[in-house]
Coordinates of C-alpha atoms in Angstrom, one line a residue:
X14 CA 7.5 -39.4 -22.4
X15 CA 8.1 -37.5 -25.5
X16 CA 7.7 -40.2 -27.8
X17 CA 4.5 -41.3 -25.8
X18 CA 2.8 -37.9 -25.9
X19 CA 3.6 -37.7 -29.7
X20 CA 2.1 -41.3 -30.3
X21 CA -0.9 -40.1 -28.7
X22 CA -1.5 -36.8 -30.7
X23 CA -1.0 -39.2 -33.5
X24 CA -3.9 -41.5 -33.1
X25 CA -5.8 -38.3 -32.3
X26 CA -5.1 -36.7 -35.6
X27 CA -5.9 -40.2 -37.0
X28 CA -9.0 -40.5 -35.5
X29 CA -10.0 -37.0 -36.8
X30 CA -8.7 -37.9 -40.3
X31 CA -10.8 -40.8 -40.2
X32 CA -14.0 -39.3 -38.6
X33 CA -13.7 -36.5 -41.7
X34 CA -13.2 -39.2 -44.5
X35 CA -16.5 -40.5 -43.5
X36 CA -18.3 -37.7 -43.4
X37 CA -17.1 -37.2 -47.2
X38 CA -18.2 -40.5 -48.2
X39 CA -21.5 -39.9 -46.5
X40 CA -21.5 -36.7 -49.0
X41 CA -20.7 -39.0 -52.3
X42 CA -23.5 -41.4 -51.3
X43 CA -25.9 -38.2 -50.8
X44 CA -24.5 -37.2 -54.3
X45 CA -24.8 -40.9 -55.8
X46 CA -28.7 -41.0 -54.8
X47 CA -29.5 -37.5 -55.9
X48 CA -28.0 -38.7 -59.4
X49 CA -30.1 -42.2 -59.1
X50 CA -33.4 -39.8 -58.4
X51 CA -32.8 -37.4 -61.3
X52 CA -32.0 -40.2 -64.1
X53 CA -34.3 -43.0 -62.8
X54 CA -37.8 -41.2 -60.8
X55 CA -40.6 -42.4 -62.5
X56 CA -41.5 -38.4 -63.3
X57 CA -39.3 -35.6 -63.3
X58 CA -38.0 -34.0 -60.2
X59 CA -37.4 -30.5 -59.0
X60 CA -33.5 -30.8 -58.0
X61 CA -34.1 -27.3 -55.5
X62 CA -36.7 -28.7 -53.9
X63 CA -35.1 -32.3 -52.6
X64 CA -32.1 -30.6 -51.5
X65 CA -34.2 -28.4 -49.6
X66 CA -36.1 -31.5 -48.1
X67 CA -33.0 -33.0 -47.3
X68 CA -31.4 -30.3 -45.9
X69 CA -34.6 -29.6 -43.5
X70 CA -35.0 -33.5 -43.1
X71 CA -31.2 -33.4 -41.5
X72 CA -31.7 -29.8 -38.8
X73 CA -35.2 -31.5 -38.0
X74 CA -33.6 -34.9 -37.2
X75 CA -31.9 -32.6 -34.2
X76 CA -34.7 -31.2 -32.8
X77 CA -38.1 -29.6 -33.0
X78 CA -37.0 -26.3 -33.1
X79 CA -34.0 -26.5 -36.1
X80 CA -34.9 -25.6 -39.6
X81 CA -33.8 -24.1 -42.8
X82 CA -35.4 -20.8 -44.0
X83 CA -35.6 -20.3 -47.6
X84 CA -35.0 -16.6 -48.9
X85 CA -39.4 -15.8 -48.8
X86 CA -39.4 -17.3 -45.5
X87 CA -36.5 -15.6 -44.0
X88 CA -37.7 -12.1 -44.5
X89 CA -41.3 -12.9 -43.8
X90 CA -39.3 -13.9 -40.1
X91 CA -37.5 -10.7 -40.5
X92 CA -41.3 -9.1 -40.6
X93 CA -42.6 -11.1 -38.2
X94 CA -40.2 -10.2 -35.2
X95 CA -40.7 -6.1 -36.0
X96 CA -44.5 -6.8 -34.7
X97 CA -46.4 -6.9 -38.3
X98 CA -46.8 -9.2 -40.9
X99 CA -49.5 -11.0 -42.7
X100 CA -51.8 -14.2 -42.1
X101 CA -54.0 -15.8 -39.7
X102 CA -51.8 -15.0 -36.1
X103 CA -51.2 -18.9 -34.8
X104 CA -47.6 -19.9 -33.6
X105 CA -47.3 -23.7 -34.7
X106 CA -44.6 -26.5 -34.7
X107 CA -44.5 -29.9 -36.1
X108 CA -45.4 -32.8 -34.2
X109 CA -44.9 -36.2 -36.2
X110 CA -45.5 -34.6 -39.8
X111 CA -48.8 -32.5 -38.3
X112 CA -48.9 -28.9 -37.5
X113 CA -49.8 -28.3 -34.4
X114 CA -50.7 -25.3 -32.5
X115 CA -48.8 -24.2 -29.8
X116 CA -51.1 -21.0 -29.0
X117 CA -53.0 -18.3 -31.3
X118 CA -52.5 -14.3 -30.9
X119 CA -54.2 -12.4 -29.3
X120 CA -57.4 -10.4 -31.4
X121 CA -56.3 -12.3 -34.8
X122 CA -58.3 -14.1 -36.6
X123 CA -57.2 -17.6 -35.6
X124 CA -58.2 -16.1 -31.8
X125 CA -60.7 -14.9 -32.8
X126 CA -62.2 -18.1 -34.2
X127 CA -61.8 -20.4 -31.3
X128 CA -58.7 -21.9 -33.0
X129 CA -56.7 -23.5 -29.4
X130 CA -53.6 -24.1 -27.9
X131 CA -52.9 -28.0 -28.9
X132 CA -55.4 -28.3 -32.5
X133 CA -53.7 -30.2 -35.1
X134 CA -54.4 -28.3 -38.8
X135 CA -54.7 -31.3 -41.4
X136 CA -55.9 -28.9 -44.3
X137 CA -55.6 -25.6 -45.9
X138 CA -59.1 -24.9 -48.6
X139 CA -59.0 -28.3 -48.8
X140 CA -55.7 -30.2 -49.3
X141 CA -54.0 -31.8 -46.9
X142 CA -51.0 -30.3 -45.4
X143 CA -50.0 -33.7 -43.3
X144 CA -46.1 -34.4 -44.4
X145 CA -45.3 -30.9 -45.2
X146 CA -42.4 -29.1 -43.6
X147 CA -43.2 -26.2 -41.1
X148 CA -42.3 -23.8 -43.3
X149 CA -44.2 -24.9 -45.8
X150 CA -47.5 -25.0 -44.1
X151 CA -47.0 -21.5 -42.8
X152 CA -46.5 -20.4 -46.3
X153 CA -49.9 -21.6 -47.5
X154 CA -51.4 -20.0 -44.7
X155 CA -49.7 -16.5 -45.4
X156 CA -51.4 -14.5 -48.5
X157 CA -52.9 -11.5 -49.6
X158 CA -55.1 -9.6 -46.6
X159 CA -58.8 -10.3 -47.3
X160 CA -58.2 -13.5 -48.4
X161 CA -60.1 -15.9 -47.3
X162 CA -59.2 -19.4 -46.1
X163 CA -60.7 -22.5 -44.4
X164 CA -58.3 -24.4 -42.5
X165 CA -59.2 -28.0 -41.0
X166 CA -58.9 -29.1 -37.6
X167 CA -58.4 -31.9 -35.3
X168 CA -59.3 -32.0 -32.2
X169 CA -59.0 -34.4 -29.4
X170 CA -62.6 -35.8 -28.6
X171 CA -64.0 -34.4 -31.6
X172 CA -64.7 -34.6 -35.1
X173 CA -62.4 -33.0 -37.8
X174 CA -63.9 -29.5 -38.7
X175 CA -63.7 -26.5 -41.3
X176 CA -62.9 -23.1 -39.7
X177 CA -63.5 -20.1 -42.5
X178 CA -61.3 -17.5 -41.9
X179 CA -60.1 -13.8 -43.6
X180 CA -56.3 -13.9 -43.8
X181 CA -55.4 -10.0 -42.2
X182 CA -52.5 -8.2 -41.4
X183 CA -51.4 -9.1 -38.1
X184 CA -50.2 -6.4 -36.2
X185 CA -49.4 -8.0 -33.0
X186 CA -50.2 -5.5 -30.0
X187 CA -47.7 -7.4 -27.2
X188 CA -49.4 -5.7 -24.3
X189 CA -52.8 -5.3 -22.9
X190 CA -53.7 -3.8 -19.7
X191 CA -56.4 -2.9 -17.3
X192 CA -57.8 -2.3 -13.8
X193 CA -59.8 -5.0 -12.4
X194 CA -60.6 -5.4 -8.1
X195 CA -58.7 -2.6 -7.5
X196 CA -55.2 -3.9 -9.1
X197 CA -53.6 -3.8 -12.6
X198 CA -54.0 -6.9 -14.8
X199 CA -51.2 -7.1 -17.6
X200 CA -51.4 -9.2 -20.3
X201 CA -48.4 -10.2 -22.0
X202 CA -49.4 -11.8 -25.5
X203 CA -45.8 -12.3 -27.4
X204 CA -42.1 -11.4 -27.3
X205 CA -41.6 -8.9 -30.1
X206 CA -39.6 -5.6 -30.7
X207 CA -42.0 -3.6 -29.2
X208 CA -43.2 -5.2 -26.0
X209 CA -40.9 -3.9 -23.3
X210 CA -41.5 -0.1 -24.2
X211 CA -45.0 -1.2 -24.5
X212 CA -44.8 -2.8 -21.1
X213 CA -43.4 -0.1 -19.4
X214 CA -46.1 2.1 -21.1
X215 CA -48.9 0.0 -19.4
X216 CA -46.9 -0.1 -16.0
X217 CA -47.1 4.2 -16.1
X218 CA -50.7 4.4 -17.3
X219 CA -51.5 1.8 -14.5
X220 CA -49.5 4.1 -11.9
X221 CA -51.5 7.4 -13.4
X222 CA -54.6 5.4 -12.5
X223 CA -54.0 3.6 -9.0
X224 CA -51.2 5.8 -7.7
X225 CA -47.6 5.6 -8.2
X226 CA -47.9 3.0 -5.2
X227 CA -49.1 0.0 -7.4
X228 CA -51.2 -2.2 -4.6
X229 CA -50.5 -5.1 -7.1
X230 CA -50.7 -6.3 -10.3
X231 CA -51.2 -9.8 -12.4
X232 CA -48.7 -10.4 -14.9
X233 CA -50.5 -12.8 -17.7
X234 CA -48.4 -14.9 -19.7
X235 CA -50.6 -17.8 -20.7
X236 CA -50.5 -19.1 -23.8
X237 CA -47.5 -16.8 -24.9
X238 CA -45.4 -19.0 -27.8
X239 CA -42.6 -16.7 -26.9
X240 CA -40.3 -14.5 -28.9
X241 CA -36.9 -12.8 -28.7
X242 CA -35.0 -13.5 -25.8
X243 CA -33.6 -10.0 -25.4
X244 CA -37.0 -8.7 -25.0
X245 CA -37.1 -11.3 -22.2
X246 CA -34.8 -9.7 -20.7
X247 CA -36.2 -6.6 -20.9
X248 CA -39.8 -7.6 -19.5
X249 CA -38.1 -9.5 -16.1
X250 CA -36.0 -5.7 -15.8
X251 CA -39.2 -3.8 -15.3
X252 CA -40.0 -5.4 -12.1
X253 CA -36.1 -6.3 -11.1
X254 CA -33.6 -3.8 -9.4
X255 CA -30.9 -5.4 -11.3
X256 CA -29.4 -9.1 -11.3
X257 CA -29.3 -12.2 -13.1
X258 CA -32.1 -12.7 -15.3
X259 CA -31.3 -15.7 -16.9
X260 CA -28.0 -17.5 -18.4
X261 CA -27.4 -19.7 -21.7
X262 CA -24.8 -22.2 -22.0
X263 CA -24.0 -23.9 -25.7
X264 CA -21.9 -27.0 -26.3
X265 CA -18.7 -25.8 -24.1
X266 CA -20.3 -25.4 -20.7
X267 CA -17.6 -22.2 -20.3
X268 CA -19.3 -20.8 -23.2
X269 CA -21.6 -19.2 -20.6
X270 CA -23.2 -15.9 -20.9
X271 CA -25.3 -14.3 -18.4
X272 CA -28.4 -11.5 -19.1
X273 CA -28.8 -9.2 -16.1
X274 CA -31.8 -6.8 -15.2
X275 CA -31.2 -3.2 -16.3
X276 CA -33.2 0.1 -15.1
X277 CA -34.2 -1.0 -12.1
X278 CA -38.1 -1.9 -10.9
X279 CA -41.0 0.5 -12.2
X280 CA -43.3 -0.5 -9.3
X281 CA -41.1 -0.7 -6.1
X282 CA -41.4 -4.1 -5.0
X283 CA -45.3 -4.0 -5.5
X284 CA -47.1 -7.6 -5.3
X285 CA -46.9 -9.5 -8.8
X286 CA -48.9 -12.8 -9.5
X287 CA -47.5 -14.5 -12.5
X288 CA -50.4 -16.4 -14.5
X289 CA -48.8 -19.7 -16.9
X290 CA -50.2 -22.5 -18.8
X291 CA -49.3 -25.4 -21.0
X292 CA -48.9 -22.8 -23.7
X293 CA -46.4 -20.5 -22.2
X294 CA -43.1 -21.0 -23.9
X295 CA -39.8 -20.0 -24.5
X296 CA -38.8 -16.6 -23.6
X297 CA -42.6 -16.6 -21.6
X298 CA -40.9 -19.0 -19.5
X299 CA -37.7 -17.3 -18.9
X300 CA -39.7 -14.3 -17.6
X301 CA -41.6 -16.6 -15.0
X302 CA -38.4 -18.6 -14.2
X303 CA -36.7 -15.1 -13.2
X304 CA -39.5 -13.7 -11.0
X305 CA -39.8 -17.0 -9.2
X306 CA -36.3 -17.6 -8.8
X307 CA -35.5 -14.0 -7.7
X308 CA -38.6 -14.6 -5.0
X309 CA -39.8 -11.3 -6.7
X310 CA -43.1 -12.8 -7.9
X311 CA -45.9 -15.4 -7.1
X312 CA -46.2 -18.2 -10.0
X313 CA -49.9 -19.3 -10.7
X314 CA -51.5 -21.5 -13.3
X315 CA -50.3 -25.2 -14.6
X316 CA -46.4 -26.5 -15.3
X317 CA -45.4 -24.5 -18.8
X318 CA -44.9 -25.9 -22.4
X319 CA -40.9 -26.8 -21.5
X320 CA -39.2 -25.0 -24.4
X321 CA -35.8 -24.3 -22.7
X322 CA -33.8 -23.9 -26.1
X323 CA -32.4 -21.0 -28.0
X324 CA -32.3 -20.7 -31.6
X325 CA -29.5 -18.8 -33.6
X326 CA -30.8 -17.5 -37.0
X327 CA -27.7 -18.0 -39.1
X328 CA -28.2 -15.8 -43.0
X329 CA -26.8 -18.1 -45.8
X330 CA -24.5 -15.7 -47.8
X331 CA -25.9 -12.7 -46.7
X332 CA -29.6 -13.9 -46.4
X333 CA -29.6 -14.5 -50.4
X334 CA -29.9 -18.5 -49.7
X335 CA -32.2 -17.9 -46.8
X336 CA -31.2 -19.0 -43.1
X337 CA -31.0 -21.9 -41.2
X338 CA -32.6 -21.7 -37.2
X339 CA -30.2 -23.7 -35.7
X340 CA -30.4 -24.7 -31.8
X341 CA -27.1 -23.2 -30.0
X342 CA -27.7 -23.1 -26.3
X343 CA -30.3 -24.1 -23.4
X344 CA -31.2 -21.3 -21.4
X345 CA -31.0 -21.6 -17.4
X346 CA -32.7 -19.3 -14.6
X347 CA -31.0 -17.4 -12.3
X348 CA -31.3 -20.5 -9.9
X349 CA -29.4 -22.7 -12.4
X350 CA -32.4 -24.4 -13.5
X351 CA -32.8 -25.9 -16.9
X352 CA -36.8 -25.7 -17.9
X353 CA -36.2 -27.8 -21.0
X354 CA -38.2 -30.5 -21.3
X355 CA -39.8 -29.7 -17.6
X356 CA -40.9 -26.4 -17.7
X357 CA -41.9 -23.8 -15.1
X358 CA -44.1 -25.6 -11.9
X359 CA -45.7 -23.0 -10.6
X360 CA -45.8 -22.2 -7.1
X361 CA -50.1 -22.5 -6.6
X362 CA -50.6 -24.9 -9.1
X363 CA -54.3 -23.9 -10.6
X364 CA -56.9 -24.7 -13.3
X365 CA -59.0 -23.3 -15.3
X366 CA -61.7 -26.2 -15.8
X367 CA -62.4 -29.4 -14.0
X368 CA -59.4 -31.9 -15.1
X369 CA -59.8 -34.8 -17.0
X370 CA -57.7 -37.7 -19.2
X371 CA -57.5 -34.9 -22.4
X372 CA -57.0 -32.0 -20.1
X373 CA -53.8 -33.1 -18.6
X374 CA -52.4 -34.3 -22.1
X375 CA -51.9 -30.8 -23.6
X376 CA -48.8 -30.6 -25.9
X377 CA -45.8 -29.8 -24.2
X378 CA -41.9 -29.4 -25.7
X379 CA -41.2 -32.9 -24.3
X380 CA -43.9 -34.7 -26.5
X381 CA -42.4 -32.6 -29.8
X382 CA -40.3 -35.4 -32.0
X383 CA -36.8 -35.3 -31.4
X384 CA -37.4 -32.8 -28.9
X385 CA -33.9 -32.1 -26.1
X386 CA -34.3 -34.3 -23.2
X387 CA -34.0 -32.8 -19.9
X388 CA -30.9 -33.0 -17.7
X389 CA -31.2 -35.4 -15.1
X390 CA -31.1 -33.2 -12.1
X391 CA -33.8 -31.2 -13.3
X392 CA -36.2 -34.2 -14.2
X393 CA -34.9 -35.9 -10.8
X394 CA -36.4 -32.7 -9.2
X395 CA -39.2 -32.9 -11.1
X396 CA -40.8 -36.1 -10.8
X397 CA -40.1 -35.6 -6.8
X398 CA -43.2 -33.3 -6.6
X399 CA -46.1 -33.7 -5.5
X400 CA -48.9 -32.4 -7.6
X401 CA -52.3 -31.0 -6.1
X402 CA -53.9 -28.8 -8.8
X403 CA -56.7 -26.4 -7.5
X404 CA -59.6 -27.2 -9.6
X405 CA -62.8 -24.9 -10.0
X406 CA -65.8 -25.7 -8.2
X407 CA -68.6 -27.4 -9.8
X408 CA -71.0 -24.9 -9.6
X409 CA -68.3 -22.4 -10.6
X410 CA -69.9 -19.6 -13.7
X411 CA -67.1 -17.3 -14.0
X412 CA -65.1 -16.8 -17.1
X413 CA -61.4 -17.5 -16.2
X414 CA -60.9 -19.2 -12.6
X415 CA -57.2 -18.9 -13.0
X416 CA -57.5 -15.1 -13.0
X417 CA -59.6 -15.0 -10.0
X418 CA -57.5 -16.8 -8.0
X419 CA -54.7 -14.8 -9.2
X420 CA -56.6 -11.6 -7.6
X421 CA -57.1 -13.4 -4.7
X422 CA -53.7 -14.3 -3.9
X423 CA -52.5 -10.7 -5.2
X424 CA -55.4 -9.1 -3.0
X425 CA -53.2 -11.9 0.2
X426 CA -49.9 -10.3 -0.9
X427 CA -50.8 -7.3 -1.0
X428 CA -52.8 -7.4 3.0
X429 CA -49.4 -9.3 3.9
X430 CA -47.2 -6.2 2.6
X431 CA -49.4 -3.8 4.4
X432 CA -49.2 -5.3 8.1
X433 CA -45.3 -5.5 7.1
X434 CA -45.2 -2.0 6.6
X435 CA -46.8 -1.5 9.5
X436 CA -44.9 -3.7 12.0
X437 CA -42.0 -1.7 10.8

């Protein structure tokens, strides 16, 4: 038995042994063409730059959402998630060597310019940007504030076209609020530092206007990209007397950790619609997930973007080589639900204009390159239901048909809670 067991760690070791002596010969033939490339290009080449290619060529071979940062772009990230930095306020990714836009700010000026969740930018003032890293891209669209900048776009169904736009600094507001058919309508526009405390300022001011007895409230998370995921956390614990608000799990499935609800719920149980759309992602997502899996809120709108993933930003020697984003763990709902790939299917699946071919095509995580699959139990689930998609009339003039059917179902709940409270 002894001898066995010790035959068998043997071949283990050997394996291992062999496994690492081919990753190093990988390494001398990365070495052997760098040397080819410098000595025999047909021009001269910048040695930084192609071992920053091929270091982002191998994290975006992984998956969408893996990069490297170089020193610029790391602090400009460093900016970014403190609620202010500078540029045009559009949250992109890469799809096939195109950026792509997953969903603009709120009041910036891509907003503001009718820029849309799904656009592919092929040109910044005039050169193409197709083939560029990420990073890259976002760089040219950073720059001094007042700059102007025309950025090109493509557009299913239509002809490329120029937008001109004023680069400004961004100073994301997370939170918007106000009272509309007699219940409070919050808008939730990104995941930064500052959007819990700002969301449990909007909760208070809502409360100092309606009464401390909220008689509902919509809870608008389309087209957020996303953000930090403690601030995730933080959002699902207004409106959670504690609990599971979502758990992530990295290679070892025991490396499991778990985020619960802290503080308890600012509105006592009051009815919440949740409003999502193809462009709600990440940590967006993870809010939704929790307040439909706790039963603690109504879910509204069309299946979400799928971005089930979390990203560890690792500093290279300190953040003096930059960082790399590097994808550590899928994220689960308290239900056990992986979103990745799926996304959130929301519970009155709704509209907000009459569906066609290009409608029902919007990006999602699973059409990124490379992008995680889902796990088979979720897509299992998945493909098992049945879609029927409210759709708004014909005739219908309103603005935003997904919002008023949010009311309408708040302005249910809220009836239904009543004649509870009376029955009791």
């Amino acid at each position: 038995m002894l001898v066995a067991a010790a035959a068998a760690g043997a071949l283990a070791f050997s394996a291992e042994e062999s496994d690492k002596s081919e990753t190093f010969r990988q390494l001398e033939l990365f070495g052997d063409i760098l040397a080819r490339v410098q000595s025999d290009y047909v021009t001269e080449t910048d040695d930084p730059e192609l071992i920053e290619n091929a270091i982002n060529g191998m994290l975006r071979s992984l998956d969408p959402h893996s990069s490297y940062m170089p020193p610029d772009a790391f602090r400009d990230m460093q900016v970014q998630t403190s609620g202010e930095y500078g540029g045009l306020g559009i949250e992109v990714t890469l799809e096939s060597g195109v950026v792509k836009v997953v969903a603009p700010f709120d009041d910036t000026p891509a907003s503001r310019a009718g820029v849309e969740p799904g656009d592919y930018l092929t040109a910044i003032d005039g050169e193409s940007i197709v083939g560029t890293t990420l990073d890259e891209a976002v760089e040219q669209m950073r720059g001094q504030v007042g700059e102007p900048i025309t950025i090109t776009i493509a557009r299913e169904n239509e002809d490329p076209f120029d937008v001109e736009l004023v680069r400004e600094t961004i100073e994301v507001k997370p939170i918007a609020w106000r009272v509309e058919d007699g219940f409070g309508v919050i808008r939730v526009s990104t995941f930064n530092e500052k959007t819990t405390d700002s969301l449990a300022a909007a909760v208070k001011s809502l409360q100092a206007e309606l009464g401390p007895n909220l008689p509902g409230l919509v809870l608008d998370l389309r087209s957020n990209p996303g953000g930090l995921l403690d601030e995730a956390v933080g959002v699902s614990g207004v409106f959670l007397n504690g609990g599971e608000v979502v758990s992530t799990r990295g290679r070892d499935p025991r490396d499991t950790e778990r985020y619960n609800a802290d503080g308890g719920d600012m509105t006592d149980g009051s009815p919440i619609v949740v409003l999502i759309d193809s462009g709600t992602a990440s940590a967006a997502e993870i809010v939704a997930g929790a307040l439909q899996d706790r039963e603690r809120a109504t879910v509204a709108g069309m299946t979400s973007f799928g971005k089930g993933s979390v990203q560890t930003v690792i500093p290279l020697r300190g953040g003096r080589d930059g960082a790399i984003r590097l994808t550590t763990q899928r994220y689960y709902t308290p239900s056990g639900r992986s979103i990745q790939a799926t996304g959130i299917v929301p519970d009155h699946e709704i509209a907000n204009e009459i569906l066609d071919e290009s409608a029902l095509k919007r990006l999602r995580e699973s059409d990124l390159p490379n992008a995680l699959k889902a796990e088979l139990e979720s897509m299992a689930e998945n493909e098992e239901i049945e879609h029927d998609i409210e759709e708004p009339p014909a005739d219908y003039e309103g603005e935003d048909f997904q919002l008023q059917r949010g009311l309408e179902i708040l302005a249910e709940l809220n009836a239904s809670r009543k004649t509870a409270a009376v029955a009791q």
